[in-house]
Short mmCIF file of N, CA and C in Angstrom, two decimals:
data_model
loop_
_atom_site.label_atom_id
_atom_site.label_comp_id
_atom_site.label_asym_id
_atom_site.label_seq_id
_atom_site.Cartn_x
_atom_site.Cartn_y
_atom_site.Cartn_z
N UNK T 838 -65.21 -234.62 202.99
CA UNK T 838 -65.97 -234.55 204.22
C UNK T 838 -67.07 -235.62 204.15
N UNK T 839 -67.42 -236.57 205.03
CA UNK T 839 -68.09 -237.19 205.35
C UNK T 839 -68.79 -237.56 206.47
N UNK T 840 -70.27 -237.93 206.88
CA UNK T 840 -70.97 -238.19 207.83
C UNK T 840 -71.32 -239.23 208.50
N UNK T 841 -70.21 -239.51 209.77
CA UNK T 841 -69.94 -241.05 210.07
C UNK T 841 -71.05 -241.28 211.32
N UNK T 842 -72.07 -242.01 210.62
CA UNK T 842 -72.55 -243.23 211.98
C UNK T 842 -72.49 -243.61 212.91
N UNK T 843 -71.55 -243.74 214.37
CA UNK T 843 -71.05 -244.59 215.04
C UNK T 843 -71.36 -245.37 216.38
N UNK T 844 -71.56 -246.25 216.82
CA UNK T 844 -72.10 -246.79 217.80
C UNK T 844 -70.80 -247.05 218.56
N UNK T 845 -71.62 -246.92 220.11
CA UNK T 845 -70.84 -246.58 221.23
C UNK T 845 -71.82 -248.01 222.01
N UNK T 846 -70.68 -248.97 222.77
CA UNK T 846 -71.64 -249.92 223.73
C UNK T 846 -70.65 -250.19 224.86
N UNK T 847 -71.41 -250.53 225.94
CA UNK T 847 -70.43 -250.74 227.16
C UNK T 847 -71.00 -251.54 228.08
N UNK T 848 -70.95 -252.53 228.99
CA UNK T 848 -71.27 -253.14 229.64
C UNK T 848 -70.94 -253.05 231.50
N UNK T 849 -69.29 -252.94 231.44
CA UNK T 849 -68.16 -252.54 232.34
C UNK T 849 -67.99 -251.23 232.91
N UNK T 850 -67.62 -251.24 233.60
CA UNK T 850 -67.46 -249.89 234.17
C UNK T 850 -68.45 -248.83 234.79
N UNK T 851 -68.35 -247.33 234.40
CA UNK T 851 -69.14 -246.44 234.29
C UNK T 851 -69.79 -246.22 233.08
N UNK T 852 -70.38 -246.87 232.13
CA UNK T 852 -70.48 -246.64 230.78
C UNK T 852 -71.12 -245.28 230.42
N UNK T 853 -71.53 -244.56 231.09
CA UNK T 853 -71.97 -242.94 230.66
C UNK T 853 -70.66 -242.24 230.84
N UNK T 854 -69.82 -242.58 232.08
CA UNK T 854 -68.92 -241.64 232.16
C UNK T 854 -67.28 -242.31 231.07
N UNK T 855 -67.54 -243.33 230.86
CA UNK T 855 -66.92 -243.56 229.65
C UNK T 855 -66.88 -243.30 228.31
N UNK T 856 -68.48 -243.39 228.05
CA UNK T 856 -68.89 -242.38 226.62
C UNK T 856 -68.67 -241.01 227.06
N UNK T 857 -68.96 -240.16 227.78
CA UNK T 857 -68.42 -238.37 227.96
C UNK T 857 -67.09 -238.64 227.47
N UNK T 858 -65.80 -239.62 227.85
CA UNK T 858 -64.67 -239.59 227.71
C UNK T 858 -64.27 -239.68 226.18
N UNK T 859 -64.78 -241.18 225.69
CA UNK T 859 -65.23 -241.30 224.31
C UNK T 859 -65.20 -239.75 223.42
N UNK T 860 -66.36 -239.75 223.73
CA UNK T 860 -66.72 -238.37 222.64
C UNK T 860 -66.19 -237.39 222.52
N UNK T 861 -65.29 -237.19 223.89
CA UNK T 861 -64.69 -235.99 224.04
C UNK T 861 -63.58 -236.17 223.04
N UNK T 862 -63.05 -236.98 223.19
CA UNK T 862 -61.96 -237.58 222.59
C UNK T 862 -62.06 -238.12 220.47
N UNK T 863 -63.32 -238.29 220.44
CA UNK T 863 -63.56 -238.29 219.23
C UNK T 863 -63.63 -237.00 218.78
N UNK T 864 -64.30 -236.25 219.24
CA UNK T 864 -64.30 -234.30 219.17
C UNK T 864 -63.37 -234.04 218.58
N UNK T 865 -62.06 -234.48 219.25
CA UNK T 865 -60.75 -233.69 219.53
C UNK T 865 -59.75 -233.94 218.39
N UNK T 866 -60.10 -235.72 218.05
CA UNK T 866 -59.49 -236.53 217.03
C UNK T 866 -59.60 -237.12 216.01
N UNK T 867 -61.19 -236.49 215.75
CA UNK T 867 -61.58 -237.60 214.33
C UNK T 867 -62.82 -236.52 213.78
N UNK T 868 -63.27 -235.47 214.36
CA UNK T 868 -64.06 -234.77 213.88
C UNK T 868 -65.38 -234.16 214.79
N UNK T 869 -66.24 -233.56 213.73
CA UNK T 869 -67.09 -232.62 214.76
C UNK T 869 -68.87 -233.77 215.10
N UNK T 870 -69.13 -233.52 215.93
CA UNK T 870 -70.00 -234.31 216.98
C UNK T 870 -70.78 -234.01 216.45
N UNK T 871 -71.83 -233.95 215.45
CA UNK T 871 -73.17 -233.03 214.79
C UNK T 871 -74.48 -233.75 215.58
N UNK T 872 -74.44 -234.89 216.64
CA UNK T 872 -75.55 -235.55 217.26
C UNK T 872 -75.49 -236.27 217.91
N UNK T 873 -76.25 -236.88 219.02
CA UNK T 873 -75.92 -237.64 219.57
C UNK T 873 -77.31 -238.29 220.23
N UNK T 874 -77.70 -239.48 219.83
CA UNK T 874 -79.10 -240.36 220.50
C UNK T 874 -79.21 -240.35 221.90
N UNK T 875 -80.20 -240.69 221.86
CA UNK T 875 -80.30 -240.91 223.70
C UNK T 875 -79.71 -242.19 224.39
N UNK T 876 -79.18 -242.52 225.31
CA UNK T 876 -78.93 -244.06 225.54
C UNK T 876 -80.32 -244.92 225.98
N UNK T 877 -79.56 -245.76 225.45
CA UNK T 877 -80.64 -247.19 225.26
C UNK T 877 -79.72 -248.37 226.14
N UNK T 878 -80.48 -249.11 226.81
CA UNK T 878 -80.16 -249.59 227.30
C UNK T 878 -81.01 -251.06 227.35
N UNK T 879 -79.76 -251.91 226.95
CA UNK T 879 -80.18 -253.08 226.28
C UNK T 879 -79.83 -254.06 226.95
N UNK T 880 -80.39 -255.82 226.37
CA UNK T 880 -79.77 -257.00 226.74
C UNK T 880 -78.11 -257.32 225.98
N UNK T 881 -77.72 -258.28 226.49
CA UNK T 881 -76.18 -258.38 225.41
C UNK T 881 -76.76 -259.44 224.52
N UNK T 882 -76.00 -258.96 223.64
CA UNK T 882 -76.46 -260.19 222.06
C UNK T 882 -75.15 -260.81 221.65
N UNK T 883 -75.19 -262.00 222.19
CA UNK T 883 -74.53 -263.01 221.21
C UNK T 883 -74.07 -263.72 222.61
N UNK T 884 -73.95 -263.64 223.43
CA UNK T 884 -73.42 -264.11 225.00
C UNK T 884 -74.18 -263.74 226.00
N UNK T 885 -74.32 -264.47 227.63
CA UNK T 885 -74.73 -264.44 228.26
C UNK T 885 -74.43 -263.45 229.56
N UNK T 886 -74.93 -262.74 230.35
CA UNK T 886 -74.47 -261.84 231.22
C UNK T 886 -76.05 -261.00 231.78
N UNK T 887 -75.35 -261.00 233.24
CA UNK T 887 -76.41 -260.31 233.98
C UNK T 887 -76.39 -258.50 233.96
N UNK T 888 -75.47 -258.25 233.12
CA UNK T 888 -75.19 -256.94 233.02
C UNK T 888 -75.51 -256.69 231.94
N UNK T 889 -76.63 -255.19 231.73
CA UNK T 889 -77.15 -254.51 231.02
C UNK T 889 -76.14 -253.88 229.97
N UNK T 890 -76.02 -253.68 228.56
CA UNK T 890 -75.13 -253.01 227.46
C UNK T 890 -76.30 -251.28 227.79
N UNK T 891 -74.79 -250.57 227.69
CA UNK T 891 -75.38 -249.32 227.21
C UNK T 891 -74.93 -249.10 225.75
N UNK T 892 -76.38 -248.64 225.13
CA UNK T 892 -75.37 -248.08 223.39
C UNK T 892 -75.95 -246.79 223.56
N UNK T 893 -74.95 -246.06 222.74
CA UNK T 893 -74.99 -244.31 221.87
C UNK T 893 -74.50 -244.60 220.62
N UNK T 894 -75.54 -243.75 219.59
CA UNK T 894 -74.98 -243.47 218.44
C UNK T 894 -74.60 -242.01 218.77
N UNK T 895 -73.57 -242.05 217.73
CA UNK T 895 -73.05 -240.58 217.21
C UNK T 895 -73.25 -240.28 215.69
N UNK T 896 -73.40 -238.66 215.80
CA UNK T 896 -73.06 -238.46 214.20
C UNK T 896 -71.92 -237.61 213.72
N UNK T 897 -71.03 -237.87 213.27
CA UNK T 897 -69.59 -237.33 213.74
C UNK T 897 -69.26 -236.59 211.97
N UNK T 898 -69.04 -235.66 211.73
CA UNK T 898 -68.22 -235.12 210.28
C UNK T 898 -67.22 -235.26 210.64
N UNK T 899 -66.51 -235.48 209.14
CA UNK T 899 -64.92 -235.72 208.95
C UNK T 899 -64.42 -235.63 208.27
N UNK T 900 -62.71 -235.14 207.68
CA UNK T 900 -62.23 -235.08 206.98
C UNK T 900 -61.65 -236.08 206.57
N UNK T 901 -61.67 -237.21 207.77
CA UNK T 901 -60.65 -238.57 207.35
C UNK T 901 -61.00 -239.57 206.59
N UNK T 902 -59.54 -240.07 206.53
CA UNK T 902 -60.24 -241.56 205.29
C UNK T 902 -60.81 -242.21 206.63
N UNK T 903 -61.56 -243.12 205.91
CA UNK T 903 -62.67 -244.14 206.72
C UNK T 903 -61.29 -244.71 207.61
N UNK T 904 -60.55 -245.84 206.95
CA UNK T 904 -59.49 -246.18 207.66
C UNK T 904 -58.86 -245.65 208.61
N UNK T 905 -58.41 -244.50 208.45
CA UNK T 905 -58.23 -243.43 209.61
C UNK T 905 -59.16 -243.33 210.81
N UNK T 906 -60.18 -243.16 210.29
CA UNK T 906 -61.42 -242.79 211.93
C UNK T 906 -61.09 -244.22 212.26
N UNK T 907 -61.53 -245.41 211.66
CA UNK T 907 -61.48 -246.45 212.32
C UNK T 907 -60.46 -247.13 212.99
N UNK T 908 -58.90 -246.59 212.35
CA UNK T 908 -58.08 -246.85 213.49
C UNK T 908 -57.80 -245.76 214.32
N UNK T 909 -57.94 -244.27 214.49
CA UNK T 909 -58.50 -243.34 215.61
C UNK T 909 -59.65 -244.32 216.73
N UNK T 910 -60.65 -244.74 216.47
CA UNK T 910 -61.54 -245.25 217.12
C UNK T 910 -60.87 -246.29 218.01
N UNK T 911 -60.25 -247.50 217.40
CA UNK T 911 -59.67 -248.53 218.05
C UNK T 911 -58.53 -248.29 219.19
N UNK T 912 -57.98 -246.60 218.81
CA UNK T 912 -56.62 -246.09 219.79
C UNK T 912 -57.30 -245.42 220.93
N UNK T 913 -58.65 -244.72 220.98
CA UNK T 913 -59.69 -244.64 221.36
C UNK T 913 -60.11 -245.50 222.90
N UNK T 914 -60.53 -246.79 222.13
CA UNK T 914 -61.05 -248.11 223.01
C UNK T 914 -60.35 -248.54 223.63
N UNK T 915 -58.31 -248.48 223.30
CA UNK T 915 -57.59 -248.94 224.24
C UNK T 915 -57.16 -248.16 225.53
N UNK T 916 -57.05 -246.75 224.71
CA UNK T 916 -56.23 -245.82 225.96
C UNK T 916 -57.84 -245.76 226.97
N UNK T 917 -59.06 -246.10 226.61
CA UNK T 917 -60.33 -245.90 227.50
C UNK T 917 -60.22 -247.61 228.57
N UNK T 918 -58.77 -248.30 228.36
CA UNK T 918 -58.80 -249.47 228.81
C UNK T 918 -59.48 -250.52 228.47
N UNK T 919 -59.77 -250.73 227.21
CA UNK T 919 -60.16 -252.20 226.08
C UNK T 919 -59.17 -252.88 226.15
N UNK T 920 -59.15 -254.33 226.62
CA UNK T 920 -57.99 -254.86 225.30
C UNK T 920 -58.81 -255.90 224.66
N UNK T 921 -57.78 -255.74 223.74
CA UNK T 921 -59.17 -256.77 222.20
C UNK T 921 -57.73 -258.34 222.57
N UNK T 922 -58.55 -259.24 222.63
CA UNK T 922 -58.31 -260.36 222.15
C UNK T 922 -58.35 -261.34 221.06
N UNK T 923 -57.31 -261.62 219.95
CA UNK T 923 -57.45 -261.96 218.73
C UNK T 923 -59.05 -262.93 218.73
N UNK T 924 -59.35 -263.59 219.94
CA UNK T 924 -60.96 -264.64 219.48
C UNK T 924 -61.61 -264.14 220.72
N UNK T 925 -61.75 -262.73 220.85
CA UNK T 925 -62.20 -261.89 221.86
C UNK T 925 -63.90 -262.24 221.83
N UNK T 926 -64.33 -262.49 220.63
CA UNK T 926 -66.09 -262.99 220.16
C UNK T 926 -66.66 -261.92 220.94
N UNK T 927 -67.70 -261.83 221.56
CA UNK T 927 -68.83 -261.54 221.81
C UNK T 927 -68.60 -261.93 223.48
N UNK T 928 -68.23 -260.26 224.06
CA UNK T 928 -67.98 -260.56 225.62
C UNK T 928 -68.13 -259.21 226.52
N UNK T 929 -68.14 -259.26 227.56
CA UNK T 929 -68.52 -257.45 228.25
C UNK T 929 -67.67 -257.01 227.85
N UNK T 930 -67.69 -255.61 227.74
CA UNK T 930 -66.47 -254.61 227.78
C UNK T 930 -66.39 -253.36 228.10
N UNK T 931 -65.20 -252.72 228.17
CA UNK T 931 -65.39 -251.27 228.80
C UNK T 931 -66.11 -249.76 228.17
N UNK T 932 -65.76 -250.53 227.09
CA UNK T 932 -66.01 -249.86 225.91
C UNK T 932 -66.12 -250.46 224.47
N UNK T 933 -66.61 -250.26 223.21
CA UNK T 933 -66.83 -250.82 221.76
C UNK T 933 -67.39 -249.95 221.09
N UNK T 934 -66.40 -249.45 220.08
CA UNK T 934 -66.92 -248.32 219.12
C UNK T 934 -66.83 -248.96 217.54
N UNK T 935 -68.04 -248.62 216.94
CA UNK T 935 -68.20 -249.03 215.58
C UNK T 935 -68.54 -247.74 214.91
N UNK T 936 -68.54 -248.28 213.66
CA UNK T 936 -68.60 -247.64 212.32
C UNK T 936 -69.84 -248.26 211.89
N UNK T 937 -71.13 -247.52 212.08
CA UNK T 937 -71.96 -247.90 211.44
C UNK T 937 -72.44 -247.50 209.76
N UNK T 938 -72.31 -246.88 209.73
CA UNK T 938 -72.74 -246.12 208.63
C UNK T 938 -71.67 -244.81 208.30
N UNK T 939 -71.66 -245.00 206.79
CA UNK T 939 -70.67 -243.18 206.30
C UNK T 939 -71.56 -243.13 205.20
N UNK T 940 -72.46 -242.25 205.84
CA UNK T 940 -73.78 -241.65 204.50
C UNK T 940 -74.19 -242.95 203.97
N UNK T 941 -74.05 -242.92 202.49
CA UNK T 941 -74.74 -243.99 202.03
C UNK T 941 -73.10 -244.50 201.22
N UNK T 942 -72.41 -244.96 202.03
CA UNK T 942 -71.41 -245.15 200.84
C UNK T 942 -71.12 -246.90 201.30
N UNK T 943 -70.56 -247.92 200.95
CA UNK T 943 -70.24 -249.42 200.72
C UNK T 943 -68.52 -249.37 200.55
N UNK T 944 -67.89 -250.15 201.81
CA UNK T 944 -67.09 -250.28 201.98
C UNK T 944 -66.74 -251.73 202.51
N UNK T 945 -65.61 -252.39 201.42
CA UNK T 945 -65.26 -253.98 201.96
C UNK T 945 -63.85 -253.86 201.90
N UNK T 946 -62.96 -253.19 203.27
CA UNK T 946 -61.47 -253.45 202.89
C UNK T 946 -61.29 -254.28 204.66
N UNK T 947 -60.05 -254.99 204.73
CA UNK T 947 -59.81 -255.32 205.57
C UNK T 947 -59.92 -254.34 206.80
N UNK T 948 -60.78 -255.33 207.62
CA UNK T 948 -60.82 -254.26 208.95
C UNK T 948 -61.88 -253.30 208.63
N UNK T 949 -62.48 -252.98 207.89
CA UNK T 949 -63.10 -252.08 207.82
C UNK T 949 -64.70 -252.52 206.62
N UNK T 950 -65.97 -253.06 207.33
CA UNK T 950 -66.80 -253.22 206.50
C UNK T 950 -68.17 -252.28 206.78
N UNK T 951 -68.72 -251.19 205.77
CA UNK T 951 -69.24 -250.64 205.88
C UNK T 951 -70.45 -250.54 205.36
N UNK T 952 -71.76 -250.64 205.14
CA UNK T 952 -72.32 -250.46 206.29
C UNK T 952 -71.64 -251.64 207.27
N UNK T 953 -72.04 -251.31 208.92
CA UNK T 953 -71.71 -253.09 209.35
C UNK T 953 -72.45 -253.94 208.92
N UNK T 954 -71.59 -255.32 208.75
CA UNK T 954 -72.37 -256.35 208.42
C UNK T 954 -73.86 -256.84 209.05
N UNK T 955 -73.57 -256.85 210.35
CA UNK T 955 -74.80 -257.09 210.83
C UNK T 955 -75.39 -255.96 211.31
N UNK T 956 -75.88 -254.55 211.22
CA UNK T 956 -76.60 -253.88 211.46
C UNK T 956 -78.02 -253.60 211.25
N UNK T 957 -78.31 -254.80 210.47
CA UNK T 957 -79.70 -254.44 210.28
C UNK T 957 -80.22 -255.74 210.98
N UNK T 958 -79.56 -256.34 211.59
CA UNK T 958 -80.60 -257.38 212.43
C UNK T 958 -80.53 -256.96 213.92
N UNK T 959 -79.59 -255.76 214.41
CA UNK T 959 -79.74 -255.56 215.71
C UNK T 959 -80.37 -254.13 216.28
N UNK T 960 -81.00 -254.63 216.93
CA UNK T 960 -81.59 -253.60 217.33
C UNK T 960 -81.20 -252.59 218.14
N UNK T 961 -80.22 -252.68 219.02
CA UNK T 961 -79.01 -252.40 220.04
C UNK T 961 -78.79 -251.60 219.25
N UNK T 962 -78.39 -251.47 217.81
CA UNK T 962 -77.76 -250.37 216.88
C UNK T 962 -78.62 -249.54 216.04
N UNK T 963 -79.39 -250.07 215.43
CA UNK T 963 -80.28 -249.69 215.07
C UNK T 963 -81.06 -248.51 215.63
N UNK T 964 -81.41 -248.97 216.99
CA UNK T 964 -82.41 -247.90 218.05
C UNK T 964 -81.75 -246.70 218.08
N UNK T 965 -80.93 -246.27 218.65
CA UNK T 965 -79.61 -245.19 218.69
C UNK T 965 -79.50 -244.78 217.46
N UNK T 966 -78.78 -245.28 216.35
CA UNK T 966 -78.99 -244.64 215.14
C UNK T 966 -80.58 -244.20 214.59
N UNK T 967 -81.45 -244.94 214.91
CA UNK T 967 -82.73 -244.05 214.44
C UNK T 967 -83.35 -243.08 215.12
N UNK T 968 -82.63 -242.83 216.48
CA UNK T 968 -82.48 -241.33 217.24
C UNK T 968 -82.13 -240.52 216.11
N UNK T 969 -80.75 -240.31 215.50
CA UNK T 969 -80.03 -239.35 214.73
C UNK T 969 -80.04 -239.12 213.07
N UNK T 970 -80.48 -240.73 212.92
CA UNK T 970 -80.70 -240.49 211.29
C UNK T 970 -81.57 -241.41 210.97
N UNK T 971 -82.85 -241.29 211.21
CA UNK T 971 -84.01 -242.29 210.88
C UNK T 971 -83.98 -242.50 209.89
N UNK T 972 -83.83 -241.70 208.58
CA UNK T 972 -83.94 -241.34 207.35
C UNK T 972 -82.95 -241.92 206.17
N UNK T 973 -81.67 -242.28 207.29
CA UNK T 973 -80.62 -242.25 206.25
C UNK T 973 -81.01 -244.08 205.53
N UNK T 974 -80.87 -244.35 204.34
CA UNK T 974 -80.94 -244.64 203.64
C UNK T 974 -79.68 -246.26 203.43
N UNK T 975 -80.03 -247.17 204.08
CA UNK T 975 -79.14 -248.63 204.02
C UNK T 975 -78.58 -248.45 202.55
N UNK T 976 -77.97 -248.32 202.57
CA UNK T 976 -77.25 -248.69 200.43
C UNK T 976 -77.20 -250.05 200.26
N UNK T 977 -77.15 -251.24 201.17
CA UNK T 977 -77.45 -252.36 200.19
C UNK T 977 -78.95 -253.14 200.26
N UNK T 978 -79.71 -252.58 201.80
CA UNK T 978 -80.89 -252.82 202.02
C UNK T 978 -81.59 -252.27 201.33
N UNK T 979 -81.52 -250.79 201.02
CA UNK T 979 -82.48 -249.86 200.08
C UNK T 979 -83.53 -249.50 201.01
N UNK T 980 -83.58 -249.63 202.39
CA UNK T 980 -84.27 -249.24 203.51
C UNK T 980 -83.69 -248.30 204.72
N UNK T 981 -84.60 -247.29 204.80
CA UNK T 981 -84.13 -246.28 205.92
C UNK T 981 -83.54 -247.00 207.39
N UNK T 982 -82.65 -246.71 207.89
CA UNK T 982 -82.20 -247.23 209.96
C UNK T 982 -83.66 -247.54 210.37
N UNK T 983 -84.92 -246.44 209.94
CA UNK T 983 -86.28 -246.42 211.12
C UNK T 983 -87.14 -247.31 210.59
N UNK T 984 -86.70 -247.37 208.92
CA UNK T 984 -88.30 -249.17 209.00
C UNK T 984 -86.95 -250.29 208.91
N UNK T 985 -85.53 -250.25 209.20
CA UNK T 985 -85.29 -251.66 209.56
C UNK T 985 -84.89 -251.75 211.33
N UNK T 986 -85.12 -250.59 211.60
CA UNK T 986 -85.33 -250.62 213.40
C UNK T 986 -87.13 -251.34 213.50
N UNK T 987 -87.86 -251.01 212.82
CA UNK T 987 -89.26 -251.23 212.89
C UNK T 987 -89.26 -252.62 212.45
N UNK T 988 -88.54 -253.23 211.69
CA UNK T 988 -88.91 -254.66 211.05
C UNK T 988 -88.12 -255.58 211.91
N UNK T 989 -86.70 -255.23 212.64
CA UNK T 989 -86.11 -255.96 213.55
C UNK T 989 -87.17 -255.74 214.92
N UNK T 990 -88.07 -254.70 215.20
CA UNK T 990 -89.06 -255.11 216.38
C UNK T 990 -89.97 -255.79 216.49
N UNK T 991 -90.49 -255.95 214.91
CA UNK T 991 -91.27 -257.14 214.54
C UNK T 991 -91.19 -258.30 214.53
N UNK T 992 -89.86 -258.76 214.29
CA UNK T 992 -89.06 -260.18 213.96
C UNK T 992 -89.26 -260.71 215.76
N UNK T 993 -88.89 -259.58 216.69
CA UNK T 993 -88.32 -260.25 217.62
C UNK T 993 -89.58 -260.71 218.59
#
C-alpha cells in the first residue's frame, strides 16, 4: 500500500467537470481518494495561451505497482478525450494527470520518474500539493512540498 501524490491540470474544456470525472474514475480504478486541494488556478508554463490552467492535487492509496497507476492514469486522460502526441511538449489540454510524489520513495524507470523531475520549480504543482501534504518530505531535495512551494514564491 502506498500514498500517491497526483496532479490534475486542464486548460480545455470544463476543467472542474472533467476533474469530478477524473476522480471518479481514479476512485473506481487505482484506489481510495484520502484528499483533495482546493483548485488553483494558474498561468500555463512552458507555452503561451490566453487560457487559464486549472490544477488539483490528489492523495490517492493504493495497492498498485507505481507502473500500474501510471498506466491506469494515462487510460484515464484518453477515454476523458486527451490525445498525447509523440512531441506533444508543452500545450492546452483536456486533461493531464501526474504522479507527483509516492511518499518518500525515488523512482527512475522508463515512463515513470518519481518524484517528478521538475516539481520543485513549479509552483502550479507544488501549491495543490501543499494543500494535502505540506509536510511530506522531497527524498532528493530533503525539503518539505510547503518550504519548496515557499522558495519557488520567492524565486519568482
Amino acid at each position: 500500500m502506498a500514498e500517491f501524490t497526483l496532479l490534475m491540470g486542464a486548460d480545455l474544456g470544463d476543467p472542474a467537470h472533467t476533474f469530478a470525472r477524473a476522480t471518479a474514475l481514479i476512485a473506481a480504478r487505482i484506489g481510495k481518494v484520502l484528499a483533495t486541494s482546493r483548485d488553483h488556478w494558474t498561468k500555463p508554463w512552458g507555452f503561451q495561451s490566453d487560457r487559464p490552467f486549472l490544477n488539483r492535487a490528489l492523495l490517492v492509496e493504493s495497492t498498485m505497482d507505481p507502473g500500474q497507476v501510471m498506466d491506469g492514469l494515462l487510460q484515464i486522460e484518453q477515454e476523458l478525450g486527451r490525445k498525447r502526441a509523440p512531441s506533444e511538449g508543452y500545450a492546452s489540454r483536456l486533461i493531464d494527470l501526474d504522479i507527483l510524489f509516492i511518499g518518500a520513495q525515488i523512482r527512475d524507470q522508463p515512463g515513470l520518474r518519481v518524484p517528478h523531475p521538475r516539481v520543485h520549480l513549479r509552483t502550479f504543482a507544488l501549491a495543490p500539493a501543499a494543500d494535502i501534504v505540506p509536510g511530506l518530505m522531497h527524498p532528493q531535495a530533503g525539503r518539505t512540498v510547503l518550504d519548496l512551494l515557499n522558495h519557488c514564491q520567492q524565486q519568482a
